[in-house]
Every structure is written in structure tokens, then in C-alpha cells.
Amino acid sequence: MRATAAVLLVLCLLTISHAWDCQIVVAIKNLMQIDAGLGQVVATDTSQIPYYLVGDEWIRLPGSLRHITVGPAGIWGVSNGNLMFKYVAGNWVQFATGVNQLDAGGDEFVVVANMDYVPGCLSRSASLGFMGADSSLRGIRLPGAVKYSSCGPFGCWAVNKNDDIYLMSLNQDCQNNGWSHIDGKLSMIEVATDGSVFGVNSAGQVYTR
């Protein structure tokens, strides 16, 4: 979830009435992006410092990242130079270049969108097996063009540069039947571990499905 530097991180719970019950987290400021998966929370701030939430304390991680994700496939990130990294044994290990955004929320696989809006997938064996430069593993290109994607237990959601919304069923080997168009317009979309879908449109309005 991306926010401007002036906005504090909030943790929001959706009630039965679909109203937001939000609490301000005062332990950290200036967060730029945040991601949660399997009960874990990671974030980066406006100085591109990555953090990991342990209890009520934000622990600073090494390195510099503009985007970070956590999920069944582990912790992954993207640097300001569009380099893709995996967090392995306390260090960031480079996997690829030219990456814009990625998500580790799938069933132990990772989805990626590169700088040219080309989507890709790292299978379960690739995402879990990658441990360093000696790992001869490669991603699999997915159809279509997306600028942001996120996966959960019931599929992967994505938006393209025109804010069109798409849904794909993707297994651990990255096998799929292509994207299905979903009505609406969103600039960004995220999927929770329980399959809940959240999106933000170009006007900053938040939606859930």
C-alpha cells in the first residue's frame, strides 16, 4: 500500500458494516510503501530504508529499497535502480534487473512487473530455491501488460497503465489461462492472505472486494 510522506501508516480493519476502524501507528513516520502477508509486515520510508515489524517495534533491515513485499515466497524488494532482490540469511541477494514492482503473496511464487509493463512469474521452485548468484533460475513471462500486480489464495489481480483491472488464476508452476478483465478502474491493487482484494483509484478512493 503506497502513501505520501505526509500520511502516517494506519492499520485498518473492515467491519461488517464496511466502515473503516483505523488506528494510527505512532512508532514510525514517513513510510512510502507497506506490504503484509502471513502476519508479517514490511515497509520502506521516503529515504528508501526498509523495515520489518516485530511486535510493536519496527526493525531496520539492511540496504536501500523503494518497494518491498512479504509472503509465502519470502521477502523480496526492488531498489531505486530497478534491481530485484531476495532477502536471504540477513542480506539482500540480487535476482534480476529492470523490475518496477513485485509481489510475494502467491502460493510460494512471485509475480513481477518490469519497467516495460511486461509481467513475469517465478515458480515455487525458483522463488524458494533462489539463494544467491550461483542459482541458475529464471522467471517465466506472463501474457499481457501490467503496471502493478498482487496475488492471494484465489488468484492474482493486476492493473495496467490505463487503470484497467484483470484477474488471473496462477499455480505454483506459473501455469495460467490468461487474464480476465474485471469491470472498474483502479491505479493500484493488493490482495490479502485471506483473499480479500483492496484497490485505490486515481482519485485516491479506496475500494474492497
PDB file of N, CA and C in Angstrom, residues 109 111 119-121 140-146 149-158 165-171 174-182 191:
ATOM      1  N   PHE A 109       5.001 -18.495  -4.903  1.00  0.00           N
ATOM      2  CA  PHE A 109       5.582 -17.979  -6.136  1.00  0.00           C
ATOM      3  C   PHE A 109       5.563 -16.457  -6.085  1.00  0.00           C
ATOM      4  N   VAL A 111       5.203 -12.789  -8.434  1.00  0.00           N
ATOM      5  CA  VAL A 111       4.871 -12.141  -9.704  1.00  0.00           C
ATOM      6  C   VAL A 111       5.610 -10.810  -9.796  1.00  0.00           C
ATOM      7  N   PRO A 119       4.649  -8.527 -17.523  1.00  0.00           N
ATOM      8  CA  PRO A 119       4.543  -9.303 -16.294  1.00  0.00           C
ATOM      9  C   PRO A 119       5.310 -10.616 -16.376  1.00  0.00           C
ATOM     10  N   GLY A 120       5.796 -11.069 -15.229  1.00  0.00           N
ATOM     11  CA  GLY A 120       6.511 -12.333 -15.153  1.00  0.00           C
ATOM     12  C   GLY A 120       6.187 -13.067 -13.878  1.00  0.00           C
ATOM     13  N   CYS A 121       6.647 -14.302 -13.785  1.00  0.00           N
ATOM     14  CA  CYS A 121       6.356 -15.143 -12.630  1.00  0.00           C
ATOM     15  C   CYS A 121       7.573 -15.982 -12.292  1.00  0.00           C
ATOM     16  N   ILE A 140       9.373 -16.730 -15.659  1.00  0.00           N
ATOM     17  CA  ILE A 140       8.533 -17.102 -16.786  1.00  0.00           C
ATOM     18  C   ILE A 140       7.689 -15.896 -17.175  1.00  0.00           C
ATOM     19  N   ARG A 141       7.687 -15.546 -18.450  1.00  0.00           N
ATOM     20  CA  ARG A 141       6.903 -14.406 -18.905  1.00  0.00           C
ATOM     21  C   ARG A 141       5.421 -14.744 -18.911  1.00  0.00           C
ATOM     22  N   LEU A 142       4.614 -13.801 -18.428  1.00  0.00           N
ATOM     23  CA  LEU A 142       3.170 -13.947 -18.432  1.00  0.00           C
ATOM     24  C   LEU A 142       2.580 -13.105 -19.567  1.00  0.00           C
ATOM     25  N   PRO A 143       1.370 -13.417 -20.023  1.00  0.00           N
ATOM     26  CA  PRO A 143       0.761 -12.634 -21.102  1.00  0.00           C
ATOM     27  C   PRO A 143       0.333 -11.246 -20.630  1.00  0.00           C
ATOM     28  N   GLY A 144       0.064 -10.378 -21.591  1.00  0.00           N
ATOM     29  CA  GLY A 144      -0.489  -9.069 -21.282  1.00  0.00           C
ATOM     30  C   GLY A 144       0.546  -8.043 -20.879  1.00  0.00           C
ATOM     31  N   ALA A 145       0.043  -6.937 -20.331  1.00  0.00           N
ATOM     32  CA  ALA A 145       0.888  -5.835 -19.871  1.00  0.00           C
ATOM     33  C   ALA A 145       0.275  -5.274 -18.592  1.00  0.00           C
ATOM     34  N   VAL A 146       1.049  -5.200 -17.518  1.00  0.00           N
ATOM     35  CA  VAL A 146       0.543  -4.703 -16.237  1.00  0.00           C
ATOM     36  C   VAL A 146       1.569  -3.769 -15.599  1.00  0.00           C
ATOM     37  N   SER A 149       0.763  -5.704  -9.782  1.00  0.00           N
ATOM     38  CA  SER A 149       0.031  -6.957  -9.581  1.00  0.00           C
ATOM     39  C   SER A 149       0.202  -7.442  -8.151  1.00  0.00           C
ATOM     40  N   SER A 150      -0.749  -8.248  -7.699  1.00  0.00           N
ATOM     41  CA  SER A 150      -0.726  -8.785  -6.345  1.00  0.00           C
ATOM     42  C   SER A 150      -1.498 -10.097  -6.333  1.00  0.00           C
ATOM     43  N   CYS A 151      -1.004 -11.075  -5.561  1.00  0.00           N
ATOM     44  CA  CYS A 151      -1.601 -12.411  -5.566  1.00  0.00           C
ATOM     45  C   CYS A 151      -2.061 -12.825  -4.175  1.00  0.00           C
ATOM     46  N   GLY A 152      -3.055 -13.698  -4.160  1.00  0.00           N
ATOM     47  CA  GLY A 152      -3.575 -14.265  -2.933  1.00  0.00           C
ATOM     48  C   GLY A 152      -3.991 -15.704  -3.175  1.00  0.00           C
ATOM     49  N   PRO A 153      -4.724 -16.294  -2.248  1.00  0.00           N
ATOM     50  CA  PRO A 153      -5.070 -17.720  -2.356  1.00  0.00           C
ATOM     51  C   PRO A 153      -6.033 -18.048  -3.490  1.00  0.00           C
ATOM     52  N   PHE A 154      -6.726 -17.031  -4.040  1.00  0.00           N
ATOM     53  CA  PHE A 154      -7.727 -17.298  -5.079  1.00  0.00           C
ATOM     54  C   PHE A 154      -7.352 -16.700  -6.424  1.00  0.00           C
ATOM     55  N   GLY A 155      -6.097 -16.281  -6.583  1.00  0.00           N
ATOM     56  CA  GLY A 155      -5.678 -15.754  -7.867  1.00  0.00           C
ATOM     57  C   GLY A 155      -4.849 -14.488  -7.749  1.00  0.00           C
ATOM     58  N   CYS A 156      -4.410 -14.002  -8.907  1.00  0.00           N
ATOM     59  CA  CYS A 156      -3.602 -12.788  -8.982  1.00  0.00           C
ATOM     60  C   CYS A 156      -4.403 -11.682  -9.652  1.00  0.00           C
ATOM     61  N   TRP A 157      -4.352 -10.508  -9.064  1.00  0.00           N
ATOM     62  CA  TRP A 157      -5.024  -9.329  -9.593  1.00  0.00           C
ATOM     63  C   TRP A 157      -3.974  -8.359 -10.115  1.00  0.00           C
ATOM     64  N   ALA A 158      -4.344  -7.571 -11.122  1.00  0.00           N
ATOM     65  CA  ALA A 158      -3.388  -6.629 -11.701  1.00  0.00           C
ATOM     66  C   ALA A 158      -4.126  -5.444 -12.309  1.00  0.00           C
ATOM     67  N   ILE A 165      -8.553  -3.365 -14.829  1.00  0.00           N
ATOM     68  CA  ILE A 165      -8.370  -4.381 -13.792  1.00  0.00           C
ATOM     69  C   ILE A 165      -8.451  -5.774 -14.416  1.00  0.00           C
ATOM     70  N   TYR A 166      -7.554  -6.659 -13.968  1.00  0.00           N
ATOM     71  CA  TYR A 166      -7.528  -8.021 -14.504  1.00  0.00           C
ATOM     72  C   TYR A 166      -7.320  -9.029 -13.379  1.00  0.00           C
ATOM     73  N   LEU A 167      -7.799 -10.250 -13.637  1.00  0.00           N
ATOM     74  CA  LEU A 167      -7.666 -11.352 -12.686  1.00  0.00           C
ATOM     75  C   LEU A 167      -7.149 -12.580 -13.417  1.00  0.00           C
ATOM     76  N   MET A 168      -6.208 -13.293 -12.786  1.00  0.00           N
ATOM     77  CA  MET A 168      -5.632 -14.496 -13.386  1.00  0.00           C
ATOM     78  C   MET A 168      -5.524 -15.596 -12.340  1.00  0.00           C
ATOM     79  N   SER A 169      -5.843 -16.814 -12.736  1.00  0.00           N
ATOM     80  CA  SER A 169      -5.594 -17.981 -11.900  1.00  0.00           C
ATOM     81  C   SER A 169      -4.200 -18.505 -12.226  1.00  0.00           C
ATOM     82  N   LEU A 170      -3.361 -18.611 -11.202  1.00  0.00           N
ATOM     83  CA  LEU A 170      -1.949 -18.937 -11.404  1.00  0.00           C
ATOM     84  C   LEU A 170      -1.544 -19.993 -10.389  1.00  0.00           C
ATOM     85  N   ASN A 171      -0.894 -21.086 -10.844  1.00  0.00           N
ATOM     86  CA  ASN A 171      -0.484 -22.107  -9.892  1.00  0.00           C
ATOM     87  C   ASN A 171       0.995 -21.962  -9.554  1.00  0.00           C
ATOM     88  N   CYS A 174       3.460 -21.441 -12.304  1.00  0.00           N
ATOM     89  CA  CYS A 174       3.162 -20.276 -13.140  1.00  0.00           C
ATOM     90  C   CYS A 174       2.272 -20.616 -14.334  1.00  0.00           C
ATOM     91  N   GLN A 175       1.646 -21.780 -14.315  1.00  0.00           N
ATOM     92  CA  GLN A 175       0.703 -22.127 -15.373  1.00  0.00           C
ATOM     93  C   GLN A 175      -0.568 -21.313 -15.191  1.00  0.00           C
ATOM     94  N   ASN A 176      -1.145 -20.854 -16.305  1.00  0.00           N
ATOM     95  CA  ASN A 176      -2.292 -19.955 -16.219  1.00  0.00           C
ATOM     96  C   ASN A 176      -3.133 -20.052 -17.491  1.00  0.00           C
ATOM     97  N   ASN A 177      -4.317 -19.466 -17.406  1.00  0.00           N
ATOM     98  CA  ASN A 177      -5.224 -19.397 -18.548  1.00  0.00           C
ATOM     99  C   ASN A 177      -5.411 -17.970 -19.039  1.00  0.00           C
ATOM    100  N   GLY A 178      -4.451 -17.105 -18.727  1.00  0.00           N
ATOM    101  CA  GLY A 178      -4.534 -15.722 -19.173  1.00  0.00           C
ATOM    102  C   GLY A 178      -5.336 -14.846 -18.229  1.00  0.00           C
ATOM    103  N   TRP A 179      -5.421 -13.560 -18.584  1.00  0.00           N
ATOM    104  CA  TRP A 179      -6.095 -12.573 -17.750  1.00  0.00           C
ATOM    105  C   TRP A 179      -7.569 -12.460 -18.123  1.00  0.00           C
ATOM    106  N   SER A 180      -8.413 -12.282 -17.124  1.00  0.00           N
ATOM    107  CA  SER A 180      -9.835 -11.985 -17.321  1.00  0.00           C
ATOM    108  C   SER A 180     -10.084 -10.544 -16.907  1.00  0.00           C
ATOM    109  N   HIS A 181     -10.735  -9.780 -17.775  1.00  0.00           N
ATOM    110  CA  HIS A 181     -10.993  -8.373 -17.475  1.00  0.00           C
ATOM    111  C   HIS A 181     -12.102  -8.237 -16.441  1.00  0.00           C
ATOM    112  N   ILE A 182     -11.887  -7.345 -15.459  1.00  0.00           N
ATOM    113  CA  ILE A 182     -12.859  -7.057 -14.405  1.00  0.00           C
ATOM    114  C   ILE A 182     -13.309  -5.610 -14.549  1.00  0.00           C
ATOM    115  N   VAL A 191      -3.885  -7.796  -2.645  1.00  0.00           N
ATOM    116  CA  VAL A 191      -4.662  -8.939  -2.190  1.00  0.00           C
ATOM    117  C   VAL A 191      -4.138  -9.392  -0.834  1.00  0.00           C
TER     118      VAL A 191
END
